[in-house]
JSON list of C-alpha atoms in Angstrom, two decimals:
[
{"chain": "A", "resi": 1, "resn": "MET", "atom": "CA", "xyz": [-0.14, 0.06, 0.01]},
{"chain": "A", "resi": 2, "resn": "THR", "atom": "CA", "xyz": [1.39, 3.37, -1.06]},
{"chain": "A", "resi": 3, "resn": "VAL", "atom": "CA", "xyz": [0.78, 6.17, 1.42]},
{"chain": "A", "resi": 4, "resn": "LEU", "atom": "CA", "xyz": [2.58, 9.03, -0.10]},
{"chain": "A", "resi": 5, "resn": "ALA", "atom": "CA", "xyz": [2.44, 9.87, -3.65]},
{"chain": "A", "resi": 6, "resn": "LEU", "atom": "CA", "xyz": [5.13, 12.28, -4.97]},
{"chain": "A", "resi": 7, "resn": "PRO", "atom": "CA", "xyz": [4.88, 14.56, -8.08]},
{"chain": "A", "resi": 8, "resn": "SER", "atom": "CA", "xyz": [5.89, 13.26, -11.26]},
{"chain": "A", "resi": 9, "resn": "PRO", "atom": "CA", "xyz": [9.90, 13.50, -11.93]},
{"chain": "A", "resi": 10, "resn": "PRO", "atom": "CA", "xyz": [11.39, 14.62, -14.86]},
{"chain": "A", "resi": 11, "resn": "THR", "atom": "CA", "xyz": [12.16, 11.71, -17.72]},
{"chain": "A", "resi": 12, "resn": "SER", "atom": "CA", "xyz": [15.08, 13.34, -19.15]},
{"chain": "A", "resi": 13, "resn": "ILE", "atom": "CA", "xyz": [18.42, 11.74, -18.06]},
{"chain": "A", "resi": 14, "resn": "THR", "atom": "CA", "xyz": [20.22, 15.13, -18.76]},
{"chain": "A", "resi": 15, "resn": "LEU", "atom": "CA", "xyz": [17.74, 16.73, -16.42]},
{"chain": "A", "resi": 16, "resn": "GLN", "atom": "CA", "xyz": [18.05, 14.10, -14.00]},
{"chain": "A", "resi": 17, "resn": "LEU", "atom": "CA", "xyz": [21.85, 14.09, -14.00]},
{"chain": "A", "resi": 18, "resn": "LEU", "atom": "CA", "xyz": [21.57, 18.00, -13.58]},
{"chain": "A", "resi": 19, "resn": "LEU", "atom": "CA", "xyz": [19.34, 18.01, -10.61]},
{"chain": "A", "resi": 20, "resn": "VAL", "atom": "CA", "xyz": [21.69, 15.31, -9.05]},
{"chain": "A", "resi": 21, "resn": "GLY", "atom": "CA", "xyz": [24.84, 17.38, -9.78]},
{"chain": "A", "resi": 22, "resn": "ILE", "atom": "CA", "xyz": [23.23, 20.47, -8.41]},
{"chain": "A", "resi": 23, "resn": "TRP", "atom": "CA", "xyz": [22.36, 18.68, -5.05]},
{"chain": "A", "resi": 24, "resn": "LEU", "atom": "CA", "xyz": [25.95, 17.41, -4.61]},
{"chain": "A", "resi": 25, "resn": "GLY", "atom": "CA", "xyz": [27.32, 20.75, -5.46]},
{"chain": "A", "resi": 26, "resn": "ILE", "atom": "CA", "xyz": [25.17, 22.17, -2.87]},
{"chain": "A", "resi": 27, "resn": "VAL", "atom": "CA", "xyz": [26.19, 19.69, -0.29]},
{"chain": "A", "resi": 28, "resn": "ILE", "atom": "CA", "xyz": [30.07, 19.93, -1.14]},
{"chain": "A", "resi": 29, "resn": "GLY", "atom": "CA", "xyz": [29.82, 23.87, -1.58]},
{"chain": "A", "resi": 30, "resn": "SER", "atom": "CA", "xyz": [28.08, 24.15, 1.85]},
{"chain": "A", "resi": 31, "resn": "ALA", "atom": "CA", "xyz": [31.05, 21.86, 3.62]},
{"chain": "A", "resi": 32, "resn": "GLU", "atom": "CA", "xyz": [33.77, 24.04, 2.12]},
{"chain": "A", "resi": 33, "resn": "LEU", "atom": "CA", "xyz": [31.86, 27.28, 3.30]},
{"chain": "A", "resi": 34, "resn": "LEU", "atom": "CA", "xyz": [31.66, 25.67, 6.75]},
{"chain": "A", "resi": 35, "resn": "LYS", "atom": "CA", "xyz": [35.31, 24.81, 6.79]},
{"chain": "A", "resi": 36, "resn": "ARG", "atom": "CA", "xyz": [36.41, 28.42, 5.85]},
{"chain": "A", "resi": 37, "resn": "LEU", "atom": "CA", "xyz": [33.86, 30.54, 7.83]},
{"chain": "A", "resi": 38, "resn": "ILE", "atom": "CA", "xyz": [32.59, 28.54, 10.93]},
{"chain": "A", "resi": 39, "resn": "THR", "atom": "CA", "xyz": [34.87, 25.71, 11.88]},
{"chain": "A", "resi": 40, "resn": "THR", "atom": "CA", "xyz": [38.26, 24.12, 11.00]},
{"chain": "A", "resi": 41, "resn": "ASP", "atom": "CA", "xyz": [37.14, 20.46, 12.67]},
{"chain": "A", "resi": 42, "resn": "PRO", "atom": "CA", "xyz": [37.39, 18.44, 9.63]},
{"chain": "A", "resi": 43, "resn": "GLU", "atom": "CA", "xyz": [35.55, 15.82, 11.05]},
{"chain": "A", "resi": 44, "resn": "ILE", "atom": "CA", "xyz": [32.69, 18.13, 11.22]},
{"chain": "A", "resi": 45, "resn": "THR", "atom": "CA", "xyz": [32.85, 19.10, 7.48]},
{"chain": "A", "resi": 46, "resn": "ARG", "atom": "CA", "xyz": [33.19, 15.39, 6.72]},
{"chain": "A", "resi": 47, "resn": "LYS", "atom": "CA", "xyz": [30.12, 14.60, 8.37]},
{"chain": "A", "resi": 48, "resn": "VAL", "atom": "CA", "xyz": [28.23, 17.07, 6.73]},
{"chain": "A", "resi": 49, "resn": "VAL", "atom": "CA", "xyz": [29.14, 15.82, 3.28]},
{"chain": "A", "resi": 50, "resn": "HIS", "atom": "CA", "xyz": [28.52, 12.29, 4.69]},
{"chain": "A", "resi": 51, "resn": "ILE", "atom": "CA", "xyz": [24.90, 13.19, 5.60]},
{"chain": "A", "resi": 52, "resn": "GLY", "atom": "CA", "xyz": [24.07, 15.24, 2.85]},
{"chain": "A", "resi": 53, "resn": "THR", "atom": "CA", "xyz": [25.56, 13.34, 0.09]},
{"chain": "A", "resi": 54, "resn": "GLY", "atom": "CA", "xyz": [23.65, 10.18, 1.09]},
{"chain": "A", "resi": 55, "resn": "ASN", "atom": "CA", "xyz": [20.16, 11.75, 0.42]},
{"chain": "A", "resi": 56, "resn": "VAL", "atom": "CA", "xyz": [21.14, 11.65, -3.04]},
{"chain": "A", "resi": 57, "resn": "ILE", "atom": "CA", "xyz": [19.60, 8.49, -2.82]},
{"chain": "A", "resi": 58, "resn": "LEU", "atom": "CA", "xyz": [16.03, 9.67, -2.17]},
{"chain": "A", "resi": 59, "resn": "LEU", "atom": "CA", "xyz": [16.72, 12.09, -5.48]},
{"chain": "A", "resi": 60, "resn": "ALA", "atom": "CA", "xyz": [17.59, 8.94, -7.28]},
{"chain": "A", "resi": 61, "resn": "TRP", "atom": "CA", "xyz": [14.75, 7.33, -6.15]},
{"chain": "A", "resi": 62, "resn": "TRP", "atom": "CA", "xyz": [12.20, 9.99, -7.04]},
{"chain": "A", "resi": 63, "resn": "LEU", "atom": "CA", "xyz": [13.79, 10.57, -10.47]},
{"chain": "A", "resi": 64, "resn": "ASP", "atom": "CA", "xyz": [13.71, 6.65, -11.15]},
{"chain": "A", "resi": 65, "resn": "VAL", "atom": "CA", "xyz": [17.20, 7.17, -12.60]},
{"chain": "A", "resi": 66, "resn": "PRO", "atom": "CA", "xyz": [18.26, 4.21, -14.67]},
{"chain": "A", "resi": 67, "resn": "THR", "atom": "CA", "xyz": [20.41, 1.41, -13.09]},
{"chain": "A", "resi": 68, "resn": "TRP", "atom": "CA", "xyz": [23.41, 1.95, -15.21]},
{"chain": "A", "resi": 69, "resn": "VAL", "atom": "CA", "xyz": [23.41, 5.72, -14.25]},
{"chain": "A", "resi": 70, "resn": "GLY", "atom": "CA", "xyz": [23.83, 4.96, -10.56]},
{"chain": "A", "resi": 71, "resn": "ILE", "atom": "CA", "xyz": [26.32, 2.37, -10.97]},
{"chain": "A", "resi": 72, "resn": "ALA", "atom": "CA", "xyz": [28.36, 4.54, -13.20]},
{"chain": "A", "resi": 73, "resn": "ALA", "atom": "CA", "xyz": [28.30, 7.41, -10.78]},
{"chain": "A", "resi": 74, "resn": "SER", "atom": "CA", "xyz": [29.39, 4.82, -7.85]},
{"chain": "A", "resi": 75, "resn": "VAL", "atom": "CA", "xyz": [32.25, 3.78, -9.94]},
{"chain": "A", "resi": 76, "resn": "ILE", "atom": "CA", "xyz": [33.44, 7.30, -10.97]},
{"chain": "A", "resi": 77, "resn": "PHE", "atom": "CA", "xyz": [33.08, 8.61, -7.31]},
{"chain": "A", "resi": 78, "resn": "SER", "atom": "CA", "xyz": [34.93, 5.46, -5.80]},
{"chain": "A", "resi": 79, "resn": "ILE", "atom": "CA", "xyz": [37.72, 6.19, -7.90]},
{"chain": "A", "resi": 80, "resn": "VAL", "atom": "CA", "xyz": [37.79, 9.89, -6.99]},
{"chain": "A", "resi": 81, "resn": "THR", "atom": "CA", "xyz": [37.86, 8.52, -3.24]},
{"chain": "A", "resi": 82, "resn": "LEU", "atom": "CA", "xyz": [40.53, 6.56, -3.59]},
{"chain": "A", "resi": 83, "resn": "LEU", "atom": "CA", "xyz": [42.61, 9.14, -5.32]},
{"chain": "A", "resi": 84, "resn": "SER", "atom": "CA", "xyz": [41.64, 11.71, -2.73]},
{"chain": "A", "resi": 85, "resn": "TYR", "atom": "CA", "xyz": [43.41, 9.70, 0.21]},
{"chain": "A", "resi": 86, "resn": "ARG", "atom": "CA", "xyz": [46.61, 10.27, -1.97]},
{"chain": "A", "resi": 87, "resn": "TYR", "atom": "CA", "xyz": [45.89, 13.71, -3.54]},
{"chain": "A", "resi": 88, "resn": "PRO", "atom": "CA", "xyz": [44.34, 16.85, -2.20]},
{"chain": "A", "resi": 89, "resn": "ILE", "atom": "CA", "xyz": [40.81, 16.05, -3.78]},
{"chain": "A", "resi": 90, "resn": "LEU", "atom": "CA", "xyz": [37.81, 16.81, -1.91]},
{"chain": "A", "resi": 91, "resn": "SER", "atom": "CA", "xyz": [39.39, 17.70, 1.14]},
{"chain": "A", "resi": 92, "resn": "SER", "atom": "CA", "xyz": [36.17, 18.21, 2.78]},
{"chain": "A", "resi": 93, "resn": "VAL", "atom": "CA", "xyz": [35.26, 14.48, 2.08]},
{"chain": "A", "resi": 94, "resn": "SER", "atom": "CA", "xyz": [38.62, 12.65, 2.90]},
{"chain": "A", "resi": 95, "resn": "GLY", "atom": "CA", "xyz": [41.59, 13.71, 4.27]},
{"chain": "A", "resi": 96, "resn": "VAL", "atom": "CA", "xyz": [45.24, 12.89, 2.47]},
{"chain": "A", "resi": 97, "resn": "GLY", "atom": "CA", "xyz": [46.81, 10.01, 4.03]},
{"chain": "A", "resi": 98, "resn": "ARG", "atom": "CA", "xyz": [43.55, 8.70, 6.30]},
{"chain": "A", "resi": 99, "resn": "LYS", "atom": "CA", "xyz": [44.04, 5.43, 7.18]},
{"chain": "A", "resi": 100, "resn": "SER", "atom": "CA", "xyz": [40.29, 4.69, 7.07]},
{"chain": "A", "resi": 101, "resn": "LEU", "atom": "CA", "xyz": [38.70, 3.84, 3.66]},
{"chain": "A", "resi": 102, "resn": "GLY", "atom": "CA", "xyz": [35.23, 5.00, 4.88]},
{"chain": "A", "resi": 103, "resn": "THR", "atom": "CA", "xyz": [34.85, 7.40, 1.91]},
{"chain": "A", "resi": 104, "resn": "PHE", "atom": "CA", "xyz": [35.45, 4.58, -0.56]},
{"chain": "A", "resi": 105, "resn": "PHE", "atom": "CA", "xyz": [33.19, 1.99, 1.04]},
{"chain": "A", "resi": 106, "resn": "TYR", "atom": "CA", "xyz": [30.52, 4.84, 1.11]},
{"chain": "A", "resi": 107, "resn": "ALA", "atom": "CA", "xyz": [30.72, 5.18, -2.66]},
{"chain": "A", "resi": 108, "resn": "LEU", "atom": "CA", "xyz": [31.12, 1.57, -3.37]},
{"chain": "A", "resi": 109, "resn": "SER", "atom": "CA", "xyz": [27.74, 0.69, -1.19]},
{"chain": "A", "resi": 110, "resn": "ILE", "atom": "CA", "xyz": [25.50, 3.15, -3.14]},
{"chain": "A", "resi": 111, "resn": "GLY", "atom": "CA", "xyz": [26.46, 1.38, -6.53]},
{"chain": "A", "resi": 112, "resn": "ILE", "atom": "CA", "xyz": [25.89, -2.19, -4.85]},
{"chain": "A", "resi": 113, "resn": "LEU", "atom": "CA", "xyz": [22.48, -1.37, -3.53]},
{"chain": "A", "resi": 114, "resn": "ILE", "atom": "CA", "xyz": [21.45, 0.42, -6.59]},
{"chain": "A", "resi": 115, "resn": "ALA", "atom": "CA", "xyz": [22.63, -2.74, -8.63]},
{"chain": "A", "resi": 116, "resn": "TRP", "atom": "CA", "xyz": [20.58, -4.92, -6.45]},
{"chain": "A", "resi": 117, "resn": "PHE", "atom": "CA", "xyz": [17.18, -3.19, -5.71]},
{"chain": "A", "resi": 118, "resn": "TRP", "atom": "CA", "xyz": [16.82, -1.01, -8.94]},
{"chain": "A", "resi": 119, "resn": "PRO", "atom": "CA", "xyz": [16.23, -3.77, -11.24]},
{"chain": "A", "resi": 120, "resn": "LEU", "atom": "CA", "xyz": [13.70, -5.41, -8.59]},
{"chain": "A", "resi": 121, "resn": "LYS", "atom": "CA", "xyz": [11.73, -2.19, -8.39]},
{"chain": "A", "resi": 122, "resn": "LEU", "atom": "CA", "xyz": [12.27, -2.17, -4.77]},
{"chain": "A", "resi": 123, "resn": "PRO", "atom": "CA", "xyz": [14.50, 1.23, -4.43]},
{"chain": "A", "resi": 124, "resn": "GLN", "atom": "CA", "xyz": [13.10, 1.57, -0.64]},
{"chain": "A", "resi": 125, "resn": "TYR", "atom": "CA", "xyz": [15.58, -0.98, 0.65]},
{"chain": "A", "resi": 126, "resn": "ALA", "atom": "CA", "xyz": [18.54, 0.76, -1.14]},
{"chain": "A", "resi": 127, "resn": "ALA", "atom": "CA", "xyz": [17.15, 3.91, 0.65]},
{"chain": "A", "resi": 128, "resn": "ILE", "atom": "CA", "xyz": [16.95, 2.23, 3.82]},
{"chain": "A", "resi": 129, "resn": "GLY", "atom": "CA", "xyz": [20.49, 1.07, 3.37]},
{"chain": "A", "resi": 130, "resn": "ILE", "atom": "CA", "xyz": [22.27, 4.37, 2.30]},
{"chain": "A", "resi": 131, "resn": "LEU", "atom": "CA", "xyz": [20.07, 6.64, 4.83]},
{"chain": "A", "resi": 132, "resn": "THR", "atom": "CA", "xyz": [20.69, 4.26, 7.79]},
{"chain": "A", "resi": 133, "resn": "MET", "atom": "CA", "xyz": [24.54, 4.58, 7.04]},
{"chain": "A", "resi": 134, "resn": "THR", "atom": "CA", "xyz": [24.51, 8.45, 6.39]},
{"chain": "A", "resi": 135, "resn": "TRP", "atom": "CA", "xyz": [22.12, 9.67, 9.16]},
{"chain": "A", "resi": 136, "resn": "GLY", "atom": "CA", "xyz": [22.59, 7.18, 11.67]},
{"chain": "A", "resi": 137, "resn": "ASP", "atom": "CA", "xyz": [26.28, 6.59, 11.54]},
{"chain": "A", "resi": 138, "resn": "GLY", "atom": "CA", "xyz": [26.88, 10.17, 10.76]},
{"chain": "A", "resi": 139, "resn": "LEU", "atom": "CA", "xyz": [24.84, 11.30, 13.68]},
{"chain": "A", "resi": 140, "resn": "ALA", "atom": "CA", "xyz": [26.27, 8.95, 15.95]},
{"chain": "A", "resi": 141, "resn": "ALA", "atom": "CA", "xyz": [29.62, 10.28, 15.26]},
{"chain": "A", "resi": 142, "resn": "LEU", "atom": "CA", "xyz": [28.97, 13.88, 15.92]},
{"chain": "A", "resi": 143, "resn": "ILE", "atom": "CA", "xyz": [26.84, 13.17, 19.05]},
{"chain": "A", "resi": 144, "resn": "GLY", "atom": "CA", "xyz": [29.35, 10.55, 20.50]},
{"chain": "A", "resi": 145, "resn": "GLN", "atom": "CA", "xyz": [32.31, 13.17, 19.86]},
{"chain": "A", "resi": 146, "resn": "ARG", "atom": "CA", "xyz": [30.29, 15.97, 21.40]},
{"chain": "A", "resi": 147, "resn": "PHE", "atom": "CA", "xyz": [28.30, 14.63, 24.12]},
{"chain": "A", "resi": 148, "resn": "GLY", "atom": "CA", "xyz": [29.65, 11.09, 24.81]},
{"chain": "A", "resi": 149, "resn": "ARG", "atom": "CA", "xyz": [30.06, 10.79, 28.48]},
{"chain": "A", "resi": 150, "resn": "HIS", "atom": "CA", "xyz": [30.13, 6.98, 28.82]},
{"chain": "A", "resi": 151, "resn": "PRO", "atom": "CA", "xyz": [32.68, 5.44, 26.66]},
{"chain": "A", "resi": 152, "resn": "TYR", "atom": "CA", "xyz": [33.53, 1.92, 25.92]},
{"chain": "A", "resi": 153, "resn": "GLN", "atom": "CA", "xyz": [36.25, 0.38, 23.67]},
{"chain": "A", "resi": 154, "resn": "VAL", "atom": "CA", "xyz": [35.76, -2.40, 21.11]},
{"chain": "A", "resi": 155, "resn": "TRP", "atom": "CA", "xyz": [39.10, -3.95, 19.46]},
{"chain": "A", "resi": 156, "resn": "GLY", "atom": "CA", "xyz": [40.81, -0.85, 20.78]},
{"chain": "A", "resi": 157, "resn": "MET", "atom": "CA", "xyz": [38.50, 1.73, 19.40]},
{"chain": "A", "resi": 158, "resn": "LYS", "atom": "CA", "xyz": [36.97, 4.17, 21.44]},
{"chain": "A", "resi": 159, "resn": "LYS", "atom": "CA", "xyz": [33.03, 4.46, 21.31]},
{"chain": "A", "resi": 160, "resn": "SER", "atom": "CA", "xyz": [30.37, 5.78, 23.50]},
{"chain": "A", "resi": 161, "resn": "TRP", "atom": "CA", "xyz": [26.97, 4.54, 24.66]},
{"chain": "A", "resi": 162, "resn": "GLU", "atom": "CA", "xyz": [25.50, 7.97, 23.72]},
{"chain": "A", "resi": 163, "resn": "GLY", "atom": "CA", "xyz": [26.85, 7.66, 19.90]},
{"chain": "A", "resi": 164, "resn": "SER", "atom": "CA", "xyz": [25.58, 3.95, 19.72]},
{"chain": "A", "resi": 165, "resn": "LEU", "atom": "CA", "xyz": [22.11, 4.81, 21.01]},
{"chain": "A", "resi": 166, "resn": "SER", "atom": "CA", "xyz": [21.91, 7.60, 18.71]},
{"chain": "A", "resi": 167, "resn": "MET", "atom": "CA", "xyz": [22.80, 5.16, 16.04]},
{"chain": "A", "resi": 168, "resn": "ALA", "atom": "CA", "xyz": [20.14, 2.88, 17.05]},
{"chain": "A", "resi": 169, "resn": "GLY", "atom": "CA", "xyz": [17.42, 5.50, 17.54]},
{"chain": "A", "resi": 170, "resn": "VAL", "atom": "CA", "xyz": [18.14, 7.62, 14.34]},
{"chain": "A", "resi": 171, "resn": "SER", "atom": "CA", "xyz": [18.17, 4.42, 12.16]},
{"chain": "A", "resi": 172, "resn": "CYS", "atom": "CA", "xyz": [15.08, 2.91, 13.70]},
{"chain": "A", "resi": 173, "resn": "LEU", "atom": "CA", "xyz": [13.14, 6.15, 12.80]},
{"chain": "A", "resi": 174, "resn": "ILE", "atom": "CA", "xyz": [14.54, 6.12, 9.20]},
{"chain": "A", "resi": 175, "resn": "ILE", "atom": "CA", "xyz": [13.71, 2.28, 8.65]},
{"chain": "A", "resi": 176, "resn": "TYR", "atom": "CA", "xyz": [10.11, 2.77, 10.06]},
{"chain": "A", "resi": 177, "resn": "GLY", "atom": "CA", "xyz": [9.61, 6.00, 8.01]},
{"chain": "A", "resi": 178, "resn": "ILE", "atom": "CA", "xyz": [10.56, 4.45, 4.84]},
{"chain": "A", "resi": 179, "resn": "LEU", "atom": "CA", "xyz": [8.55, 1.38, 5.14]},
{"chain": "A", "resi": 180, "resn": "TRP", "atom": "CA", "xyz": [5.59, 2.95, 6.52]},
{"chain": "A", "resi": 181, "resn": "ILE", "atom": "CA", "xyz": [5.68, 5.27, 3.10]},
{"chain": "A", "resi": 182, "resn": "THR", "atom": "CA", "xyz": [5.87, 2.11, 0.96]},
{"chain": "A", "resi": 183, "resn": "GLN", "atom": "CA", "xyz": [3.83, -0.37, 2.92]},
{"chain": "A", "resi": 184, "resn": "GLY", "atom": "CA", "xyz": [1.98, 1.18, 5.57]},
{"chain": "A", "resi": 185, "resn": "ASN", "atom": "CA", "xyz": [1.85, -2.13, 7.64]},
{"chain": "A", "resi": 186, "resn": "ILE", "atom": "CA", "xyz": [2.46, -0.37, 11.42]},
{"chain": "A", "resi": 187, "resn": "THR", "atom": "CA", "xyz": [3.25, -3.75, 13.23]},
{"chain": "A", "resi": 188, "resn": "ALA", "atom": "CA", "xyz": [5.60, -5.14, 10.57]},
{"chain": "A", "resi": 189, "resn": "THR", "atom": "CA", "xyz": [7.30, -1.76, 10.21]},
{"chain": "A", "resi": 190, "resn": "TRP", "atom": "CA", "xyz": [7.83, -1.61, 13.65]},
{"chain": "A", "resi": 191, "resn": "ILE", "atom": "CA", "xyz": [9.17, -5.09, 14.30]},
{"chain": "A", "resi": 192, "resn": "SER", "atom": "CA", "xyz": [11.72, -4.62, 11.23]},
{"chain": "A", "resi": 193, "resn": "ALA", "atom": "CA", "xyz": [12.79, -1.12, 12.39]},
{"chain": "A", "resi": 194, "resn": "VAL", "atom": "CA", "xyz": [13.71, -2.15, 15.99]},
{"chain": "A", "resi": 195, "resn": "ALA", "atom": "CA", "xyz": [15.47, -5.43, 14.99]},
{"chain": "A", "resi": 196, "resn": "ILE", "atom": "CA", "xyz": [17.28, -4.02, 12.11]},
{"chain": "A", "resi": 197, "resn": "SER", "atom": "CA", "xyz": [18.37, -0.69, 14.06]},
{"chain": "A", "resi": 198, "resn": "VAL", "atom": "CA", "xyz": [20.01, -2.98, 16.87]},
{"chain": "A", "resi": 199, "resn": "ILE", "atom": "CA", "xyz": [21.83, -5.07, 14.51]},
{"chain": "A", "resi": 200, "resn": "VAL", "atom": "CA", "xyz": [23.36, -2.57, 12.38]},
{"chain": "A", "resi": 201, "resn": "SER", "atom": "CA", "xyz": [24.33, -0.50, 15.70]},
{"chain": "A", "resi": 202, "resn": "THR", "atom": "CA", "xyz": [26.20, -3.56, 16.62]},
{"chain": "A", "resi": 203, "resn": "LEU", "atom": "CA", "xyz": [27.82, -3.84, 13.14]},
{"chain": "A", "resi": 204, "resn": "GLU", "atom": "CA", "xyz": [28.87, -0.08, 13.67]},
{"chain": "A", "resi": 205, "resn": "ALA", "atom": "CA", "xyz": [30.36, -0.62, 16.97]},
{"chain": "A", "resi": 206, "resn": "PHE", "atom": "CA", "xyz": [32.52, -3.57, 15.92]},
{"chain": "A", "resi": 207, "resn": "SER", "atom": "CA", "xyz": [33.65, -2.12, 12.58]},
{"chain": "A", "resi": 208, "resn": "LYS", "atom": "CA", "xyz": [37.24, -0.76, 11.82]},
{"chain": "A", "resi": 209, "resn": "TRP", "atom": "CA", "xyz": [38.86, 1.13, 8.98]},
{"chain": "A", "resi": 210, "resn": "GLY", "atom": "CA", "xyz": [35.68, 2.85, 8.01]},
{"chain": "A", "resi": 211, "resn": "ILE", "atom": "CA", "xyz": [34.09, -0.54, 6.72]},
{"chain": "A", "resi": 212, "resn": "ASP", "atom": "CA", "xyz": [30.89, 0.39, 8.63]},
{"chain": "A", "resi": 213, "resn": "ASN", "atom": "CA", "xyz": [30.06, 2.48, 5.64]},
{"chain": "A", "resi": 214, "resn": "LEU", "atom": "CA", "xyz": [29.84, -1.00, 3.71]},
{"chain": "A", "resi": 215, "resn": "THR", "atom": "CA", "xyz": [28.44, -3.54, 6.38]},
{"chain": "A", "resi": 216, "resn": "VAL", "atom": "CA", "xyz": [25.76, -0.99, 7.86]},
{"chain": "A", "resi": 217, "resn": "PRO", "atom": "CA", "xyz": [24.02, -0.15, 4.36]},
{"chain": "A", "resi": 218, "resn": "ILE", "atom": "CA", "xyz": [24.45, -3.59, 2.91]},
{"chain": "A", "resi": 219, "resn": "ALA", "atom": "CA", "xyz": [23.09, -5.23, 6.13]},
{"chain": "A", "resi": 220, "resn": "SER", "atom": "CA", "xyz": [20.12, -2.88, 6.77]},
{"chain": "A", "resi": 221, "resn": "ALA", "atom": "CA", "xyz": [18.87, -3.16, 3.17]},
{"chain": "A", "resi": 222, "resn": "ALA", "atom": "CA", "xyz": [19.20, -6.98, 2.94]},
{"chain": "A", "resi": 223, "resn": "LEU", "atom": "CA", "xyz": [17.66, -7.31, 6.41]},
{"chain": "A", "resi": 224, "resn": "GLY", "atom": "CA", "xyz": [14.98, -5.11, 5.44]},
{"chain": "A", "resi": 225, "resn": "PHE", "atom": "CA", "xyz": [14.26, -7.03, 2.12]},
{"chain": "A", "resi": 226, "resn": "VAL", "atom": "CA", "xyz": [14.10, -10.40, 3.97]},
{"chain": "A", "resi": 227, "resn": "PHE", "atom": "CA", "xyz": [12.12, -9.39, 6.82]},
{"chain": "A", "resi": 228, "resn": "ASN", "atom": "CA", "xyz": [9.55, -7.51, 4.68]},
{"chain": "A", "resi": 229, "resn": "GLU", "atom": "CA", "xyz": [9.31, -9.53, 1.47]},
{"chain": "A", "resi": 230, "resn": "PHE", "atom": "CA", "xyz": [9.60, -12.88, 3.08]},
{"chain": "A", "resi": 231, "resn": "TRP", "atom": "CA", "xyz": [9.08, -13.20, 6.67]},
{"chain": "A", "resi": 232, "resn": "LEU", "atom": "CA", "xyz": [6.45, -10.59, 7.72]},
{"chain": "A", "resi": 233, "resn": "THR", "atom": "CA", "xyz": [4.47, -10.55, 4.86]}
]
């Protein structure tokens, strides 16, 4: 059952790419402006890009961009992010010489989920995966760094309960919201949202080298798909 109907999107590939490009330009430009005028903390600007860029999946969903466009964009940005670890490209996204490959995994996960769910005509699960990563993981990092008062360690990594609980809470709301919009089954959507948010928050806590940008979106999308297409229906 569809609860929310969106206006018809433009069908021209050129216009679709233009709209996506404008959105990404706004996000990256805002991060650069933030870095120059408000804060010198590179982690904040990276998270602004991390969160803002992920919302492109909603634009791609609304535009119904062809599968090949999403995959091609993922490949291009994956290459750019790998180069940015060595050269000063997109400094607001990934710093030169960083040990984490999180930005690369981020771009890669978008391509994988589009390749998986676009041909199935189930873009909501790709959106669940990407938005859980961008908003859940992104806000968890910011809240944990700023307000984390109850730390714990996993494999030598410093985490906080405030950050982990933020990850679980934000992920739960995102998953529930998307499933409610697309299927409207209140009981099933809450069961899925709570279960998946707990699992992916645990994955995030145990992830190193930025691989949570791959494991979290893949796991949340896959679990949402299995729960709602096979188990809870």
